[in-house]
Coordinates of C-alpha atoms in Angstrom, one line a residue:
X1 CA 88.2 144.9 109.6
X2 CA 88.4 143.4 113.2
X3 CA 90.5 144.2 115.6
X4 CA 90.1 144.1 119.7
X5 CA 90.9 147.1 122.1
X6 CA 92.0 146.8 125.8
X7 CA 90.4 149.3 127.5
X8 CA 91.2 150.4 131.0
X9 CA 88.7 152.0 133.2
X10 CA 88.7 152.9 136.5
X11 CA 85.9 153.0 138.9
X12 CA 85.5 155.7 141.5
X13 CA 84.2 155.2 145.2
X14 CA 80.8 156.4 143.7
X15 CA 81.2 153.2 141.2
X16 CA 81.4 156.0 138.5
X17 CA 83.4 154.7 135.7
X18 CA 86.6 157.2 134.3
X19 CA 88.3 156.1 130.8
X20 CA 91.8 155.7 131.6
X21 CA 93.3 154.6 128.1
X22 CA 92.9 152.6 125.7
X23 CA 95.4 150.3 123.7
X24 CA 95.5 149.2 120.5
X25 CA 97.7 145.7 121.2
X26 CA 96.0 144.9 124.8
X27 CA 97.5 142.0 126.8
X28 CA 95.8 138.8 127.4
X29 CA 98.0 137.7 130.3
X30 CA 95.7 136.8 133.4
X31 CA 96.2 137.9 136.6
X32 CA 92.8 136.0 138.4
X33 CA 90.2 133.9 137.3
X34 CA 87.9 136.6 136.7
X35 CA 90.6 138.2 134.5
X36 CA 91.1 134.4 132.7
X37 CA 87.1 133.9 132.1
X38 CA 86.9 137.4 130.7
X39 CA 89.8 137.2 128.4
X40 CA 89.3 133.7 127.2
X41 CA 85.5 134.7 126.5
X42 CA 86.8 138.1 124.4
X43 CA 89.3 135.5 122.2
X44 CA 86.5 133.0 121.7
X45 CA 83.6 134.9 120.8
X46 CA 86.3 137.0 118.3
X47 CA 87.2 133.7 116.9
X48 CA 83.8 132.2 116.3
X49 CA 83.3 135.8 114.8
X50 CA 86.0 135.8 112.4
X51 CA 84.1 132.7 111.0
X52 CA 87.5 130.7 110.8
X53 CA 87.7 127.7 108.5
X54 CA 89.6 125.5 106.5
X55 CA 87.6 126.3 103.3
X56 CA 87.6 130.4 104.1
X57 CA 91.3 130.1 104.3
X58 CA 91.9 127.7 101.2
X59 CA 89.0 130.2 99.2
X60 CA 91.4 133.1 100.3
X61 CA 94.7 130.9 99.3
X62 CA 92.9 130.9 95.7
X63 CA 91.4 133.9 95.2
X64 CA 95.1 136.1 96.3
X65 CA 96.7 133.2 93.6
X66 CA 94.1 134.4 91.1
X67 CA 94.2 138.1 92.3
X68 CA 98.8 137.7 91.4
X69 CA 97.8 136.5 87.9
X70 CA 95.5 138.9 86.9
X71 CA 97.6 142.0 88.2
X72 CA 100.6 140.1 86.2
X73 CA 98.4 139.9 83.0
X74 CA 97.4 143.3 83.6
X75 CA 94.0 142.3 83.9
X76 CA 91.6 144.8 85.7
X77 CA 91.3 143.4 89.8
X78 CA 87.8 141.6 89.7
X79 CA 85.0 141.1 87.3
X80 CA 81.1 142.4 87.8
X81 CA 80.4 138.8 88.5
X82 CA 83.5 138.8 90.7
X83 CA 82.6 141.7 92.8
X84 CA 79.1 140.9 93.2
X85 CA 79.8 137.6 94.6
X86 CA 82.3 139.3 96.5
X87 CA 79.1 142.0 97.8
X88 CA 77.0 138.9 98.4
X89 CA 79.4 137.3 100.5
X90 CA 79.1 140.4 102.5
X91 CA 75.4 140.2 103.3
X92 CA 75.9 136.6 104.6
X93 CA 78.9 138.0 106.9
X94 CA 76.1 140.6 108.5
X95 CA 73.8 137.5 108.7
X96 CA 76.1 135.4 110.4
X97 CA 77.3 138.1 112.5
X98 CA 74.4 138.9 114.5
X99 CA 73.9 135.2 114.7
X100 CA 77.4 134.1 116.5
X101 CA 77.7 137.7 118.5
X102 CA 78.2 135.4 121.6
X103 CA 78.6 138.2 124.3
X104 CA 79.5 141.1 121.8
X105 CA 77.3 143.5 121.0
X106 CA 76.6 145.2 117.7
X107 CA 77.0 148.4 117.5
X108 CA 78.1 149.6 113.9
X109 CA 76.7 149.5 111.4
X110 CA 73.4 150.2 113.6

């Protein structure tokens, strides 16, 4: 699951940092360029991320197509050759996380 978090902080006259909230749909308006380069870098690295593709997506398209049928057939949800495809699709998503983390950092699973 991904999902990005606006957090707000404020900064003290001691540059001490207080949590003020944080939001679960932040904006991305831009107020300043700093705002703008911050922002766009967030969406960016969170799209390379997401690993977005053409053949991700058409995979999905099938696999949810297949999914309908089954559950219409009454067929149980995936096979064991199903599911560990499935797990080692997984292992190549950790790969090819910590390989495009851009400026995110990792920090769960540790």
């Amino acid at each position: 699951c991904f999902q990005i978090l606006g957090i707000d902080v404020f900064l003290d006259k001691k540059a001490k940092p207080w949590l003020i909230e944080i939001n679960q749909s932040p904006s991305f308006m831009t107020d300043s360029p700093l705002d703008h380069k911050v922002k766009k870098g967030v969406l960016v690295d969170s799209i390379r991320l997401l690993n977005l593709n053409y053949r991700r997506k058409n995979r999905y398209i099938n696999n949810t197509r297949i999914e309908k049928q089954r559950r219409l057939q009454g067929l149980p949800r995936a096979s064991n050759y199903e599911k560990e495809e499935i797990e080692e699709e997984g292992k190549d998503q950790g790969q090819f996380e910590l390989k495009n983390l851009g400026d995110f950092e990792r920090i769960y699973p540790i």
